[in-house]
């Protein structure tokens, strides 16, 4: 019926337009007028016939629809929706709109309630991360645990050697040019000395990082940033390797022997040049990387205790090859540090021999499933800072690690797959390490404190942030009486450790 009314309106409108068109011209002759009337009559008759045909079709369609619905009820099938039954053509009532508004208000209230009561609130976006290690150690012969009196040597024991919690995020996020202002705060668990029931958290990382050069979020653009605060020194490989990536449980010996493993407070600039990017493999390898900075040199959480400053610099070169090349991720680096690392807290020696010049050379290769690293460090005392050590003392360190990994956890194809029930693919890694440290190369064998640690181990990555580590260490001393006065002999050690994070 609505369609018929529309057609009648069109007929009347057409007739009116023709009448107006005739009236707007000069009066025609009788013959022309008769021709126009005949043409108009034919047009009206044609439109009338079309209207009758459409009305008949609509009249016959209704019984057919009823018959189809009855047949569908008998057979159990659902007929295709008609224009009248389509929900898109139905008009919502006032009650429907009010009900939808009520549901939306309830949803908004529940979301706000959950946000206020079940989520941590910060002024800026913040990521919270943590790493914890639970370890079991067995040694032969028995060693002292270093606990306060009374104590006795032991062959085995449990410990929590590491517990970290960190907060990081952006104070200013530049989505257009990438000039971000980021921050990081990391607290690290530490036992009291001598060990007791008391433990505390120290500030480890505490810095601001700003990117003054626009990168625009493009991986092909070079990166440059400035980091102000307490941070690790950009020296070598071992210092900058995160706990989640280091294959061995223990650090290299030179970190404590030279004091390079301690965090420093200062300003460090980092950047890279000419990055090689493979978007399909999510791979980015800069041709050159560099870092340079100035620090206090007095250690973490300590104000500068002299006018001397420490200067650190590092440069690396990555072989420019395609992603599929076997030489991918072959990197050569060199590092240099000059300055005082002799004293901490005004009295406690960081490096007892007073090294003030340190040189480093390193090789890095990691092409799944193979990988290897080598690092050489030379530490010298040239200026006798703080009256500690002897001028001319030179120490050397050689650290070599080779590992083989199999499994799917580190493959990009596995990382992008959907995972159900917190499933994560497993990976396994075997490795060997040779770590030698000689704090004074000028001494004869009878007075040498040179020590070597040979390690074989297995790592099992069975969750996204969890791995199990098993290391067997053999401590070999050139002169055990001096290098290891605790037992005056070589030591065999078995370490089993779970490392998990959140």
Coordinates of C-alpha atoms in Angstrom, one line a residue:
X1 CA 0.0 0.0 0.0
X2 CA 2.8 2.4 0.8
X3 CA 4.3 1.7 -2.6
X4 CA 1.0 2.4 -4.4
X5 CA 0.7 5.7 -2.6
X6 CA 4.2 6.6 -3.7
X7 CA 3.4 5.8 -7.4
X8 CA 0.2 7.9 -7.3
X9 CA 2.2 10.8 -5.9
X10 CA 4.6 10.4 -8.8
X11 CA 1.8 10.4 -11.4
X12 CA 0.2 13.6 -9.9
X13 CA 3.6 15.2 -9.8
X14 CA 4.3 14.3 -13.4
X15 CA 1.0 15.7 -14.5
X16 CA 1.5 18.9 -12.6
X17 CA 5.0 19.4 -14.1
X18 CA 3.6 18.9 -17.6
X19 CA 0.9 21.4 -16.9
X20 CA 3.3 23.9 -15.6
X21 CA 5.6 23.4 -18.5
X22 CA 2.7 24.0 -20.9
X23 CA 1.7 27.1 -19.0
X24 CA 5.2 28.6 -19.1
X25 CA 5.3 28.7 -22.9
X26 CA 3.4 30.7 -25.4
X27 CA -0.1 29.4 -26.3
X28 CA 0.4 26.6 -28.9
X29 CA -1.8 25.9 -31.9
X30 CA -4.7 23.5 -31.8
X31 CA -2.8 20.8 -33.6
X32 CA 0.2 21.0 -31.2
X33 CA -2.2 21.0 -28.2
X34 CA -3.9 17.9 -29.4
X35 CA -0.6 16.1 -29.8
X36 CA 0.5 17.0 -26.3
X37 CA -2.8 15.8 -24.8
X38 CA -2.4 12.5 -26.7
X39 CA 1.2 12.1 -25.5
X40 CA 0.1 12.8 -21.9
X41 CA -2.7 10.3 -22.1
X42 CA -0.4 7.6 -23.3
X43 CA 2.1 8.4 -20.5
X44 CA -0.7 8.2 -17.9
X45 CA -2.1 4.9 -19.3
X46 CA 1.5 3.4 -19.2
X47 CA 2.0 4.4 -15.6
X48 CA -1.5 3.2 -14.7
X49 CA -0.7 -0.3 -16.1
X50 CA 2.6 -0.4 -14.2
X51 CA 0.8 0.5 -11.0
X52 CA -1.8 -2.3 -11.5
X53 CA 0.9 -4.9 -12.2
X54 CA 2.8 -4.0 -9.1
X55 CA -0.4 -4.1 -6.9
X56 CA -1.2 -7.5 -8.3
X57 CA 2.3 -8.8 -7.5
X58 CA 2.1 -7.5 -4.0
X59 CA -1.3 -9.1 -3.5
X60 CA 0.0 -12.5 -4.6
X61 CA 3.2 -12.3 -2.6
X62 CA 1.4 -12.2 0.8
X63 CA -0.4 -15.6 0.4
X64 CA 2.9 -17.1 -0.9
X65 CA 4.8 -15.9 2.2
X66 CA 2.1 -17.4 4.4
X67 CA 2.3 -20.7 2.6
X68 CA 6.1 -20.7 2.8
X69 CA 6.0 -19.9 6.6
X70 CA 3.5 -22.8 7.1
X71 CA 5.7 -25.2 5.1
X72 CA 8.7 -24.1 7.1
X73 CA 6.9 -24.8 10.3
X74 CA 6.0 -28.3 9.1
X75 CA 9.6 -29.1 7.9
X76 CA 11.4 -27.3 10.7
X77 CA 13.4 -25.0 8.4
X78 CA 13.7 -21.2 8.8
X79 CA 12.8 -19.1 5.8
X80 CA 14.9 -16.2 4.6
X81 CA 14.0 -13.0 6.3
X82 CA 11.8 -10.6 4.4
X83 CA 12.1 -6.8 4.3
X84 CA 9.4 -6.4 6.8
X85 CA 10.8 -9.1 9.2
X86 CA 14.4 -7.7 9.0
X87 CA 15.4 -6.2 12.4
X88 CA 17.2 -3.5 10.6
X89 CA 13.9 -2.2 9.3
X90 CA 12.1 -2.3 12.7
X91 CA 11.7 0.8 14.7
X92 CA 12.9 0.7 18.4
X93 CA 10.4 1.7 21.0
X94 CA 11.0 4.1 23.8
X95 CA 11.3 1.2 26.3
X96 CA 14.0 -0.4 24.1
X97 CA 16.1 2.8 24.1
X98 CA 15.7 3.3 27.9
X99 CA 16.8 -0.3 28.5
X100 CA 19.9 0.1 26.3
X101 CA 20.8 3.3 28.2
X102 CA 20.5 1.5 31.5
X103 CA 22.7 -1.4 30.4
X104 CA 25.4 1.1 29.2
X105 CA 25.3 2.9 32.6
X106 CA 25.6 -0.4 34.4
X107 CA 28.6 -1.4 32.3
X108 CA 30.3 2.0 32.8
X109 CA 29.8 1.7 36.6
X110 CA 31.3 -1.8 36.7
X111 CA 34.3 -0.8 34.6
X112 CA 35.0 2.2 36.8
X113 CA 34.5 0.2 40.0
X114 CA 37.0 -2.5 38.8
X115 CA 39.5 0.2 37.8
X116 CA 39.3 2.0 41.2
X117 CA 39.5 -1.2 43.4
X118 CA 41.5 -3.7 41.4
X119 CA 44.1 -1.7 39.5
X120 CA 47.2 0.2 40.7
X121 CA 46.8 3.9 39.9
X122 CA 49.7 6.1 38.8
X123 CA 50.0 9.6 37.4
X124 CA 51.8 8.2 34.3
X125 CA 51.8 4.9 32.6
X126 CA 54.0 2.4 34.6
X127 CA 55.3 -1.1 33.9
X128 CA 56.1 -3.2 37.0
X129 CA 58.6 -6.0 36.5
X130 CA 60.5 -8.3 38.8
X131 CA 63.1 -11.1 38.9
X132 CA 63.6 -13.7 41.7
X133 CA 66.2 -16.4 42.0
X134 CA 65.9 -19.5 44.3
X135 CA 69.1 -21.5 44.4
X136 CA 70.6 -24.7 45.8
X137 CA 74.4 -25.0 46.0
X138 CA 76.6 -28.0 46.9
X139 CA 80.4 -27.7 47.3
X140 CA 83.3 -30.0 47.8
X141 CA 85.2 -29.4 50.1
X142 CA 83.0 -27.7 52.6
X143 CA 83.1 -23.9 52.6
X144 CA 82.0 -21.3 55.1
X145 CA 78.7 -19.6 54.5
X146 CA 80.0 -16.3 55.8
X147 CA 77.3 -16.1 58.5
X148 CA 77.8 -14.4 61.8
X149 CA 79.1 -16.5 64.7
X150 CA 78.4 -19.2 65.5
X151 CA 78.9 -21.0 62.1
X152 CA 80.8 -23.9 60.6
X153 CA 81.7 -25.0 57.1
X154 CA 79.0 -26.5 55.1
X155 CA 78.7 -28.6 51.9
X156 CA 75.3 -27.5 50.7
X157 CA 72.5 -24.9 51.3
X158 CA 69.6 -23.0 50.0
X159 CA 69.6 -19.3 49.2
X160 CA 67.8 -16.4 47.5
X161 CA 70.7 -14.7 45.8
X162 CA 68.7 -12.2 43.8
X163 CA 65.3 -10.4 44.0
X164 CA 64.6 -7.4 41.9
X165 CA 61.6 -5.2 41.4
X166 CA 61.6 -2.4 38.8
X167 CA 59.2 0.4 37.7
X168 CA 59.6 2.0 34.3
X169 CA 57.5 4.1 31.9
X170 CA 57.3 7.4 30.0
X171 CA 56.9 10.8 31.6
X172 CA 56.4 12.3 28.1
X173 CA 55.4 10.2 25.1
X174 CA 56.1 11.8 21.7
X175 CA 54.0 9.8 19.3
X176 CA 54.9 11.9 16.3
X177 CA 58.7 12.2 16.4
X178 CA 59.7 9.8 19.2
X179 CA 61.3 12.4 21.5
X180 CA 60.3 10.4 24.6
X181 CA 61.2 11.1 28.2
X182 CA 61.4 7.8 30.0
X183 CA 62.3 6.8 33.6
X184 CA 63.3 3.6 35.4
X185 CA 63.6 2.7 39.1
X186 CA 64.9 -0.7 40.2
X187 CA 65.3 -2.0 43.7
X188 CA 67.5 -5.0 44.5
X189 CA 67.4 -7.3 47.5
X190 CA 70.6 -7.5 49.5
X191 CA 71.6 -9.4 52.6
X192 CA 73.3 -7.7 55.5
X193 CA 77.0 -8.1 56.1
X194 CA 77.7 -10.3 57.9
X195 CA 74.7 -12.3 56.9
X196 CA 71.8 -12.3 59.4
X197 CA 68.1 -12.4 59.5
X198 CA 67.9 -8.8 58.4
X199 CA 67.7 -7.9 54.7
X200 CA 66.9 -4.8 52.8
X201 CA 66.4 -3.3 49.3
X202 CA 68.9 -1.0 47.7
X203 CA 68.3 1.4 44.8
X204 CA 70.0 0.0 41.8
X205 CA 68.8 1.8 38.6
X206 CA 67.4 5.3 39.1
X207 CA 67.6 7.4 35.9
X208 CA 65.8 9.6 33.4
X209 CA 66.3 8.9 29.7
X210 CA 65.6 11.5 26.9
X211 CA 65.7 11.1 23.2
X212 CA 66.5 14.5 21.7
X213 CA 66.8 13.3 18.1
X214 CA 63.5 12.6 16.3
X215 CA 63.1 9.0 15.2
X216 CA 59.4 9.0 14.3
X217 CA 59.1 5.4 15.3
X218 CA 60.8 4.3 12.2
X219 CA 63.3 1.4 12.7
X220 CA 65.5 2.6 9.9
X221 CA 66.2 5.9 11.7
X222 CA 69.3 6.1 14.0
X223 CA 68.7 6.3 17.8
X224 CA 70.3 8.7 20.2
X225 CA 69.4 9.2 23.9
X226 CA 70.8 10.7 27.1
X227 CA 70.6 8.8 30.4
X228 CA 71.0 10.8 33.7
X229 CA 71.2 9.0 37.0
X230 CA 72.4 5.7 38.5
X231 CA 73.0 3.0 35.9
X232 CA 75.3 0.3 34.7
X233 CA 78.5 1.3 32.8
X234 CA 78.4 0.7 29.0
X235 CA 81.5 -1.4 29.2
X236 CA 81.9 -4.8 27.5
X237 CA 79.3 -7.6 27.3
X238 CA 79.1 -9.2 30.8
X239 CA 78.2 -6.0 32.6
X240 CA 75.3 -5.1 30.3
X241 CA 73.8 -8.6 30.0
X242 CA 70.5 -8.9 31.7
X243 CA 69.8 -11.8 34.1
X244 CA 67.2 -13.2 31.8
X245 CA 69.7 -13.5 28.9
X246 CA 72.9 -14.6 30.8
X247 CA 73.4 -18.4 30.3
X248 CA 75.5 -18.9 33.4
X249 CA 74.4 -18.5 37.0
X250 CA 77.4 -16.6 38.3
X251 CA 79.0 -13.5 36.9
X252 CA 82.5 -13.3 35.4
X253 CA 85.2 -12.8 38.1
X254 CA 86.5 -9.5 36.8
X255 CA 83.2 -7.7 37.6
X256 CA 84.0 -7.8 41.3
X257 CA 87.8 -7.8 40.9
X258 CA 87.8 -4.5 39.1
X259 CA 84.7 -2.8 40.4
X260 CA 83.2 -2.5 37.0
X261 CA 80.1 -4.4 38.1
X262 CA 79.0 -1.7 40.4
X263 CA 76.5 0.9 39.1
X264 CA 77.6 4.5 38.8
X265 CA 75.9 7.9 39.0
X266 CA 76.4 10.1 36.0
X267 CA 75.4 11.1 32.4
X268 CA 75.8 8.7 29.5
X269 CA 74.9 9.2 25.9
X270 CA 74.1 6.2 23.7
X271 CA 73.2 5.9 20.0
X272 CA 73.7 4.0 16.8
X273 CA 74.3 4.6 13.1
X274 CA 73.0 3.0 9.8
X275 CA 70.7 0.3 11.2
X276 CA 70.1 -2.8 9.0
X277 CA 66.3 -3.6 9.3
X278 CA 64.4 -6.7 8.2
X279 CA 60.7 -6.0 8.8
X280 CA 59.6 -9.5 7.9
X281 CA 61.8 -11.0 10.7
X282 CA 61.4 -8.1 13.2
X283 CA 65.2 -7.7 13.0
X284 CA 67.3 -4.5 13.6
X285 CA 71.1 -4.5 13.7
X286 CA 72.9 -1.1 13.7
X287 CA 76.2 -1.0 11.8
X288 CA 77.8 1.1 14.5
X289 CA 76.8 1.6 18.2
X290 CA 78.4 4.0 20.5
X291 CA 78.3 5.2 24.1
X292 CA 80.2 7.8 26.1
X293 CA 79.7 9.3 29.5
X294 CA 81.0 10.8 32.7
X295 CA 80.3 9.3 36.2
X296 CA 81.3 9.9 39.8
X297 CA 83.2 6.7 40.1
X298 CA 82.3 6.2 43.8
X299 CA 79.8 3.4 43.3
X300 CA 76.0 3.1 43.8
X301 CA 74.0 5.3 46.3
X302 CA 77.1 7.2 47.3
X303 CA 77.9 10.9 46.8
X304 CA 81.1 11.8 45.0
X305 CA 84.0 11.6 47.5
X306 CA 86.7 13.4 45.4
X307 CA 87.2 15.8 42.5
X308 CA 88.1 13.0 40.1
X309 CA 85.4 11.8 37.6
X310 CA 85.2 8.6 35.6
X311 CA 85.0 8.6 31.8
X312 CA 83.6 5.7 29.9
X313 CA 83.4 5.0 26.2
X314 CA 82.3 2.1 24.0
X315 CA 82.0 1.4 20.3
X316 CA 80.7 -1.7 18.5
X317 CA 80.6 -2.8 14.8
X318 CA 78.1 -5.3 13.5
X319 CA 78.8 -7.1 10.2
X320 CA 76.4 -5.8 7.6
X321 CA 74.8 -9.0 6.3
X322 CA 71.3 -10.2 5.4
X323 CA 69.1 -11.8 8.1
X324 CA 69.5 -15.3 6.6
X325 CA 73.3 -15.1 6.5
X326 CA 75.3 -17.3 8.9
X327 CA 77.3 -14.3 9.8
X328 CA 74.3 -12.4 11.2
X329 CA 74.7 -11.0 14.7
X330 CA 78.5 -11.1 14.5
X331 CA 79.6 -8.0 16.5
X332 CA 83.0 -6.6 17.6
X333 CA 83.3 -4.2 20.4
X334 CA 85.8 -2.2 22.3
X335 CA 85.5 -0.4 25.7
X336 CA 87.5 2.0 27.8
X337 CA 87.2 3.4 31.3
X338 CA 89.4 5.9 33.1
X339 CA 88.8 7.2 36.6
X340 CA 88.6 6.3 40.2
X341 CA 86.8 3.2 41.3
X342 CA 89.0 2.7 44.3
X343 CA 86.8 3.6 47.2
X344 CA 83.2 3.2 48.2
X345 CA 81.4 4.7 51.2
X346 CA 84.7 6.4 52.0
X347 CA 86.4 3.2 53.4
X348 CA 85.2 0.0 51.7
X349 CA 87.5 -1.0 48.8
X350 CA 85.7 -1.6 45.5
X351 CA 88.9 -2.9 43.8
X352 CA 91.6 -3.5 46.4
X353 CA 94.4 -3.0 43.8
X354 CA 93.2 0.5 42.8
X355 CA 92.7 0.0 39.1
X356 CA 92.0 3.3 37.4
X357 CA 92.4 2.5 33.7
X358 CA 90.5 -0.4 32.1
X359 CA 90.4 -1.6 28.5
X360 CA 88.1 -4.1 27.0
X361 CA 87.7 -6.1 23.8
X362 CA 84.8 -8.4 23.0
X363 CA 83.3 -10.6 20.3
X364 CA 79.6 -11.5 20.1
X365 CA 77.9 -14.1 17.9
X366 CA 74.3 -15.3 18.3
X367 CA 72.7 -17.1 15.4
X368 CA 70.1 -19.5 16.5
X369 CA 70.8 -22.2 17.5
X370 CA 74.5 -21.4 17.9
X371 CA 76.1 -18.7 19.9
X372 CA 79.4 -17.7 21.4
X373 CA 81.0 -14.7 23.3
X374 CA 84.5 -13.7 24.2
X375 CA 85.6 -10.8 26.4
X376 CA 89.1 -9.6 27.3
X377 CA 89.6 -7.0 30.0
X378 CA 92.8 -5.4 31.2
X379 CA 92.8 -3.3 34.3
X380 CA 95.8 -1.1 35.4
X381 CA 96.7 1.1 38.3
X382 CA 98.6 4.0 36.7
X383 CA 97.7 6.9 39.1
X384 CA 97.3 5.2 42.5
X385 CA 94.0 6.8 43.3
X386 CA 93.2 7.2 47.0
X387 CA 96.5 5.5 48.1
X388 CA 95.0 2.1 47.4
X389 CA 97.1 -0.5 45.5
X390 CA 100.5 -0.2 43.9
X391 CA 101.3 1.8 40.8
X392 CA 102.0 -0.4 37.8
X393 CA 99.7 -3.3 38.9
X394 CA 98.0 -4.9 36.0
X395 CA 95.2 -7.5 36.0
X396 CA 93.8 -9.4 33.1
X397 CA 90.6 -11.4 32.4
X398 CA 89.5 -13.8 29.7
X399 CA 86.0 -15.1 29.5
X400 CA 84.7 -17.4 26.8
X401 CA 81.2 -18.8 26.5
X402 CA 79.7 -21.1 23.8
X403 CA 76.1 -22.3 23.8
X404 CA 73.7 -24.3 21.7
X405 CA 69.9 -23.9 21.9
X406 CA 67.0 -26.0 20.6
X407 CA 63.3 -25.5 20.9
X408 CA 60.7 -23.0 19.8
X409 CA 60.5 -20.4 22.5
X410 CA 62.9 -17.9 20.8
X411 CA 61.5 -18.4 17.2
X412 CA 59.4 -15.5 15.9
X413 CA 57.0 -17.9 14.3
X414 CA 56.2 -19.3 17.7
X415 CA 56.0 -16.0 19.5
X416 CA 53.2 -14.8 17.2
X417 CA 51.1 -17.9 17.6
X418 CA 48.0 -17.8 19.8
X419 CA 48.6 -19.6 23.1
X420 CA 45.9 -21.2 25.2
X421 CA 45.9 -22.0 28.9
X422 CA 49.1 -19.9 29.4
X423 CA 50.9 -22.3 27.1
X424 CA 54.5 -21.4 26.1
X425 CA 56.8 -23.4 23.9
X426 CA 59.9 -24.9 25.7
X427 CA 63.5 -24.4 24.8
X428 CA 66.7 -26.1 26.0
X429 CA 70.2 -24.6 26.1
X430 CA 73.6 -26.3 26.8
X431 CA 76.7 -24.2 27.3
X432 CA 80.4 -24.3 28.4
X433 CA 82.3 -21.4 29.9
X434 CA 85.9 -20.7 30.7
X435 CA 86.5 -17.7 33.0
X436 CA 90.0 -16.7 34.1
X437 CA 91.0 -13.8 36.2
X438 CA 94.5 -12.8 37.3
X439 CA 94.5 -9.7 39.5
X440 CA 98.2 -9.1 39.3
X441 CA 100.1 -10.4 36.3
X442 CA 103.4 -9.2 37.7
X443 CA 103.6 -11.7 40.6
X444 CA 105.4 -15.0 40.3
X445 CA 103.4 -18.3 40.5
X446 CA 104.2 -18.7 44.2
X447 CA 102.5 -15.4 45.0
X448 CA 99.9 -15.4 42.2
X449 CA 96.1 -15.2 43.0
X450 CA 95.1 -16.3 39.5
X451 CA 91.9 -18.3 39.4
X452 CA 90.0 -20.1 36.6
X453 CA 86.4 -21.3 36.7
X454 CA 85.4 -24.0 34.2
X455 CA 81.6 -24.4 33.8
X456 CA 79.2 -26.7 32.0
X457 CA 75.5 -26.2 32.3
X458 CA 71.9 -26.7 31.1
X459 CA 69.1 -24.1 30.9
X460 CA 65.5 -25.1 30.5
X461 CA 63.1 -22.3 29.4
X462 CA 59.6 -23.7 30.2
X463 CA 57.6 -20.6 30.6
X464 CA 57.7 -17.0 29.3
X465 CA 59.6 -15.6 32.3
X466 CA 60.8 -18.7 34.0
X467 CA 63.8 -20.9 33.5
X468 CA 65.6 -23.7 35.4
X469 CA 69.5 -23.6 35.4
X470 CA 71.9 -26.3 36.3
X471 CA 75.6 -25.4 36.5
X472 CA 78.7 -27.5 37.5
X473 CA 81.6 -25.3 38.3
X474 CA 85.2 -26.3 38.8
X475 CA 87.4 -23.6 40.6
X476 CA 91.1 -24.0 39.7
X477 CA 93.7 -21.9 41.5
X478 CA 97.3 -21.4 40.5
X479 CA 98.1 -20.8 44.1
X480 CA 95.2 -21.9 46.3
X481 CA 96.8 -20.7 49.5
X482 CA 96.7 -17.1 48.3
X483 CA 93.8 -17.1 45.8
X484 CA 91.5 -19.3 48.0
X485 CA 92.6 -19.0 51.6
X486 CA 89.2 -20.4 52.9
X487 CA 89.9 -24.0 51.8
X488 CA 93.4 -23.7 50.3
X489 CA 92.4 -26.1 47.6
X490 CA 90.4 -26.3 44.4
X491 CA 86.6 -26.5 44.7
X492 CA 83.9 -28.4 42.8
X493 CA 80.4 -26.8 42.9
X494 CA 77.0 -27.8 41.7
X495 CA 74.3 -25.0 41.4
X496 CA 70.6 -25.6 40.7
X497 CA 68.5 -22.5 40.3
X498 CA 65.0 -21.4 39.4
X499 CA 64.8 -17.9 38.0
X500 CA 61.3 -16.5 37.5
X501 CA 59.9 -13.1 36.8
X502 CA 56.7 -11.1 36.6

